[in-house]
Amino acid sequence: MTPKPSSAEPSLVIGVDIGGTKTAFGLVRFPDGQVVARQEMKTPQGAASGAAFLDQVCAAVAQLRDETPGVQGIGLGLCELVDLDGGVSSGHRVQWNGLPVLARLKEIAPAVIEADVRAAALAEARWGAGKGYRDLLYLNIGTGISTCWVKDGVPHAGAHGHALAIASSPMVAACPVCGTHSAYILEDVAGGAALAHLYGAAIGRKIDSASEVLAAAAEGESRAQSLLAEAAQLIGVSAGLAINILDPAALVIGGGLGAREGPYSQAIEASIRRQVWSDQARQLPIRRAALGSESGLIGAAASWWVRSLSSDALKVDV
């Protein structure tokens, strides 16, 4: 039986961060939340992201366990809906819905599964840009877009574990002058995958990532600049609405696009502030994720470590 750790004793946990573009495996040491080993692979797409990918992940985790004496658990963060029991409830990017993912991992070591945005939010709240705030909103802008509210260091999961989909519902409006209806789904126009697709369609060639769109905009390419300006405006609408509802003490923006400094992130921040109704709330701190690409990996492992502790150890010092 794996011994139950205390908050002060060193623990070594396997973390797996499965995003829409890449998957990271690693070893994370607690209580300091330090990554001590890391490897990365591309996340397969479509049918290839189903059972065969699960087999591949389990094999990699088992090998990491065998090579590392003293591993106490496994935490996996996934870019899908994950219910309160660790069941995968969607298959938008990774087709694991209906598969016994948690059971497979538990055959290797004690394990938990968490939505990737909640995992990253947990890491930033405890060791990153959100440290010191009892109440914060974490916004992930990467291949997709999602969000998590953190209260007293605990990511809010909602009644079903699905409190993260800020960018998946259609936004529909009618022009009060001409009556024309417009509709968009935020992730389909502002997520990293969407930006690459839309820019590729505009210039007539395949674009592999949103990084190419940012680079083109920095060089003055008007179509790239227009796409990013519109995306920043629309992200501000949804994020500003969330701030108006929750009134958090701070906003932390992470993800491959969100945590990147530059004109695009500045445009997003300006748009968010324009959408916040309260003069006081409009001045809230907006911080870039401090853990960078490691927030998801640290948070995935931390999801297991935190749940393994006593309730007293879950309290966050600020």
Tab-separated table of C-alpha atoms in Angstrom, residues 2-201:
chain	number	residue	atom	x	y	z
A	2	THR	CA	1.294	3.470	-0.904
A	3	PRO	CA	1.870	5.506	2.296
A	4	LYS	CA	-0.266	8.605	2.805
A	5	PRO	CA	1.972	11.692	2.539
A	6	SER	CA	1.921	14.686	4.838
A	7	SER	CA	2.114	18.263	3.574
A	8	ALA	CA	5.716	18.606	4.824
A	9	GLU	CA	7.194	15.296	3.660
A	10	PRO	CA	8.740	15.194	0.169
A	11	SER	CA	6.529	13.412	-2.342
A	12	LEU	CA	7.288	12.398	-5.907
A	13	VAL	CA	4.265	12.305	-8.224
A	14	ILE	CA	3.945	11.495	-11.924
A	15	GLY	CA	2.207	14.283	-13.819
A	16	VAL	CA	0.631	13.948	-17.261
A	17	ASP	CA	-0.608	17.063	-19.058
A	18	ILE	CA	-2.629	16.221	-22.172
A	19	GLY	CA	-3.359	19.298	-24.246
A	20	GLY	CA	-4.886	19.752	-27.653
A	21	THR	CA	-1.474	20.034	-29.323
A	22	LYS	CA	1.075	18.348	-27.050
A	23	THR	CA	1.271	15.910	-24.157
A	24	ALA	CA	3.858	16.253	-21.376
A	25	PHE	CA	4.948	13.580	-18.883
A	26	GLY	CA	7.076	14.277	-15.874
A	27	LEU	CA	8.006	13.847	-12.254
A	28	VAL	CA	7.010	16.591	-9.836
A	29	ARG	CA	8.346	16.952	-6.309
A	30	PHE	CA	6.104	18.255	-3.517
A	31	PRO	CA	5.537	20.277	-1.429
A	32	ASP	CA	7.607	22.725	-3.495
A	33	GLY	CA	5.952	21.821	-6.829
A	34	GLN	CA	9.236	21.427	-8.720
A	35	VAL	CA	9.484	19.520	-12.009
A	36	VAL	CA	12.453	17.143	-11.735
A	37	ALA	CA	12.010	15.290	-15.048
A	38	ARG	CA	10.035	16.019	-18.202
A	39	GLN	CA	9.385	14.626	-21.671
A	40	GLU	CA	6.963	15.633	-24.397
A	41	MET	CA	5.134	14.243	-27.426
A	42	LYS	CA	2.497	15.439	-29.867
A	43	THR	CA	-1.122	14.765	-28.962
A	44	PRO	CA	-2.612	12.703	-31.800
A	45	GLN	CA	-5.738	13.952	-33.536
A	46	GLY	CA	-9.060	12.343	-34.460
A	47	ALA	CA	-9.444	8.571	-34.130
A	48	ALA	CA	-5.743	8.219	-33.286
A	49	SER	CA	-6.416	10.019	-29.974
A	50	GLY	CA	-8.654	7.201	-28.683
A	51	ALA	CA	-7.847	3.777	-27.245
A	52	ALA	CA	-4.440	3.480	-28.916
A	53	PHE	CA	-3.341	6.802	-27.421
A	54	LEU	CA	-4.556	5.694	-23.983
A	55	ASP	CA	-2.419	2.563	-24.332
A	56	GLN	CA	0.557	4.736	-25.246
A	57	VAL	CA	0.052	7.059	-22.262
A	58	CYS	CA	-0.334	4.157	-19.826
A	59	ALA	CA	2.816	2.503	-21.165
A	60	ALA	CA	4.808	5.722	-20.766
A	61	VAL	CA	3.495	6.257	-17.217
A	62	ALA	CA	4.254	2.663	-16.228
A	63	GLN	CA	7.805	3.005	-17.554
A	64	LEU	CA	8.281	6.230	-15.606
A	65	ARG	CA	7.028	4.505	-12.448
A	66	ASP	CA	9.375	1.544	-12.956
A	67	GLU	CA	12.350	3.848	-13.472
A	68	THR	CA	11.609	5.997	-10.404
A	69	PRO	CA	11.682	4.506	-6.913
A	70	GLY	CA	9.343	6.211	-4.468
A	71	VAL	CA	6.629	7.433	-6.851
A	72	GLN	CA	3.473	7.843	-4.774
A	73	GLY	CA	0.775	8.646	-7.309
A	74	ILE	CA	-0.298	9.827	-10.738
A	75	GLY	CA	-2.134	13.009	-11.661
A	76	LEU	CA	-3.425	13.427	-15.212
A	77	GLY	CA	-4.809	16.674	-16.620
A	78	LEU	CA	-6.924	16.355	-19.768
A	79	CYS	CA	-8.215	18.951	-22.248
A	80	GLU	CA	-11.776	17.601	-21.987
A	81	LEU	CA	-14.692	17.692	-19.582
A	82	VAL	CA	-13.866	15.578	-16.529
A	83	ASP	CA	-16.638	14.801	-14.053
A	84	LEU	CA	-16.372	14.729	-10.279
A	85	ASP	CA	-15.528	11.009	-10.283
A	86	GLY	CA	-12.711	11.372	-12.806
A	87	GLY	CA	-14.777	10.205	-15.763
A	88	VAL	CA	-14.075	11.738	-19.173
A	89	SER	CA	-17.288	13.381	-20.389
A	90	SER	CA	-16.347	14.779	-23.801
A	91	GLY	CA	-14.247	13.868	-26.824
A	92	HIS	CA	-13.631	17.145	-28.621
A	93	ARG	CA	-9.835	16.842	-28.833
A	94	VAL	CA	-9.004	13.505	-27.183
A	95	GLN	CA	-11.453	10.662	-27.745
A	96	TRP	CA	-11.389	9.035	-24.319
A	97	ASN	CA	-15.049	9.462	-23.416
A	98	GLY	CA	-16.435	6.047	-22.459
A	99	LEU	CA	-12.959	4.553	-21.909
A	100	PRO	CA	-11.852	3.322	-18.432
A	101	VAL	CA	-9.056	5.896	-18.202
A	102	LEU	CA	-8.940	6.208	-14.410
A	103	ALA	CA	-9.131	2.454	-13.898
A	104	ARG	CA	-6.225	1.934	-16.291
A	105	LEU	CA	-4.078	4.475	-14.442
A	106	LYS	CA	-4.945	2.984	-11.048
A	107	GLU	CA	-3.532	-0.331	-12.241
A	108	ILE	CA	-0.183	1.479	-12.327
A	109	ALA	CA	-0.389	3.564	-9.134
A	110	PRO	CA	-2.950	5.580	-7.130
A	111	ALA	CA	-4.299	8.132	-9.595
A	112	VAL	CA	-6.661	11.029	-10.248
A	113	ILE	CA	-7.866	12.662	-13.468
A	114	GLU	CA	-8.629	16.375	-13.650
A	115	ALA	CA	-9.611	18.836	-16.360
A	116	ASP	CA	-6.413	20.463	-17.577
A	117	VAL	CA	-7.574	24.018	-16.904
A	118	ARG	CA	-8.355	23.196	-13.263
A	119	ALA	CA	-4.970	21.522	-12.918
A	120	ALA	CA	-3.156	24.572	-14.318
A	121	ALA	CA	-5.244	26.908	-12.153
A	122	LEU	CA	-4.314	24.894	-9.054
A	123	ALA	CA	-0.620	25.161	-9.879
A	124	GLU	CA	-0.749	28.907	-10.516
A	125	ALA	CA	-2.769	29.491	-7.335
A	126	ARG	CA	-0.282	27.629	-5.133
A	127	TRP	CA	3.113	28.206	-6.773
A	128	GLY	CA	2.617	30.719	-9.573
A	129	ALA	CA	1.071	34.067	-10.456
A	130	GLY	CA	-2.013	33.472	-8.313
A	131	LYS	CA	-0.114	32.885	-5.087
A	132	GLY	CA	-1.287	35.339	-2.456
A	133	TYR	CA	-4.867	35.631	-3.782
A	134	ARG	CA	-7.614	33.698	-2.038
A	135	ASP	CA	-9.952	34.316	-4.967
A	136	LEU	CA	-8.869	34.366	-8.609
A	137	LEU	CA	-10.071	33.605	-12.107
A	138	TYR	CA	-7.738	31.582	-14.332
A	139	LEU	CA	-8.177	31.967	-18.095
A	140	ASN	CA	-6.411	29.535	-20.417
A	141	ILE	CA	-5.854	30.650	-24.016
A	142	GLY	CA	-4.101	27.985	-26.058
A	143	THR	CA	-5.248	25.497	-28.672
A	144	GLY	CA	-8.634	25.965	-27.006
A	145	ILE	CA	-10.003	28.425	-24.456
A	146	SER	CA	-11.273	27.543	-20.985
A	147	THR	CA	-11.488	29.005	-17.512
A	148	CYS	CA	-11.487	28.126	-13.815
A	149	TRP	CA	-12.475	30.038	-10.699
A	150	VAL	CA	-10.234	29.324	-7.692
A	151	LYS	CA	-11.493	30.023	-4.174
A	152	ASP	CA	-9.205	29.569	-1.137
A	153	GLY	CA	-6.778	27.628	-3.303
A	154	VAL	CA	-9.422	25.141	-4.495
A	155	PRO	CA	-10.461	25.097	-8.187
A	156	HIS	CA	-14.231	25.245	-8.552
A	157	ALA	CA	-15.517	22.236	-10.515
A	158	GLY	CA	-19.271	22.864	-10.417
A	159	ALA	CA	-22.100	20.402	-9.802
A	160	HIS	CA	-20.942	18.023	-12.532
A	161	GLY	CA	-17.272	18.918	-12.934
A	162	HIS	CA	-18.015	20.938	-16.054
A	163	ALA	CA	-17.507	24.532	-14.852
A	164	LEU	CA	-14.862	25.480	-17.417
A	165	ALA	CA	-16.484	26.014	-20.836
A	166	ILE	CA	-16.288	29.777	-21.314
A	167	ALA	CA	-15.756	29.546	-25.088
A	168	SER	CA	-17.984	26.722	-26.331
A	169	SER	CA	-21.466	28.227	-26.567
A	170	PRO	CA	-22.717	30.327	-29.508
A	171	MET	CA	-22.931	34.074	-28.979
A	172	VAL	CA	-25.806	35.391	-31.079
A	173	ALA	CA	-26.881	38.996	-31.599
A	174	ALA	CA	-29.158	40.927	-33.963
A	175	CYS	CA	-28.237	44.336	-35.316
A	176	PRO	CA	-30.804	46.825	-33.921
A	177	VAL	CA	-30.626	48.823	-37.168
A	178	CYS	CA	-30.727	46.253	-39.990
A	179	GLY	CA	-31.833	43.145	-38.113
A	180	THR	CA	-28.957	41.009	-39.392
A	181	HIS	CA	-28.054	38.188	-37.039
A	182	SER	CA	-24.444	37.331	-36.267
A	183	ALA	CA	-23.183	34.341	-34.311
A	184	TYR	CA	-19.826	32.988	-33.243
A	185	ILE	CA	-18.346	30.404	-30.883
A	186	LEU	CA	-15.374	31.989	-29.160
A	187	GLU	CA	-13.073	28.978	-29.412
A	188	ASP	CA	-13.795	28.736	-33.147
A	189	VAL	CA	-12.538	32.265	-33.794
A	190	ALA	CA	-9.982	32.921	-31.029
A	191	GLY	CA	-8.461	29.586	-29.981
A	192	GLY	CA	-4.995	28.805	-31.274
A	193	ALA	CA	-6.194	26.091	-33.644
A	194	ALA	CA	-8.903	28.399	-35.000
A	195	LEU	CA	-6.491	31.287	-35.589
A	196	ALA	CA	-4.142	29.046	-37.545
A	197	HIS	CA	-7.031	27.690	-39.641
A	198	LEU	CA	-8.593	31.083	-40.317
A	199	TYR	CA	-5.301	32.713	-41.254
A	200	GLY	CA	-4.386	29.809	-43.494
A	201	ALA	CA	-7.719	30.158	-45.298
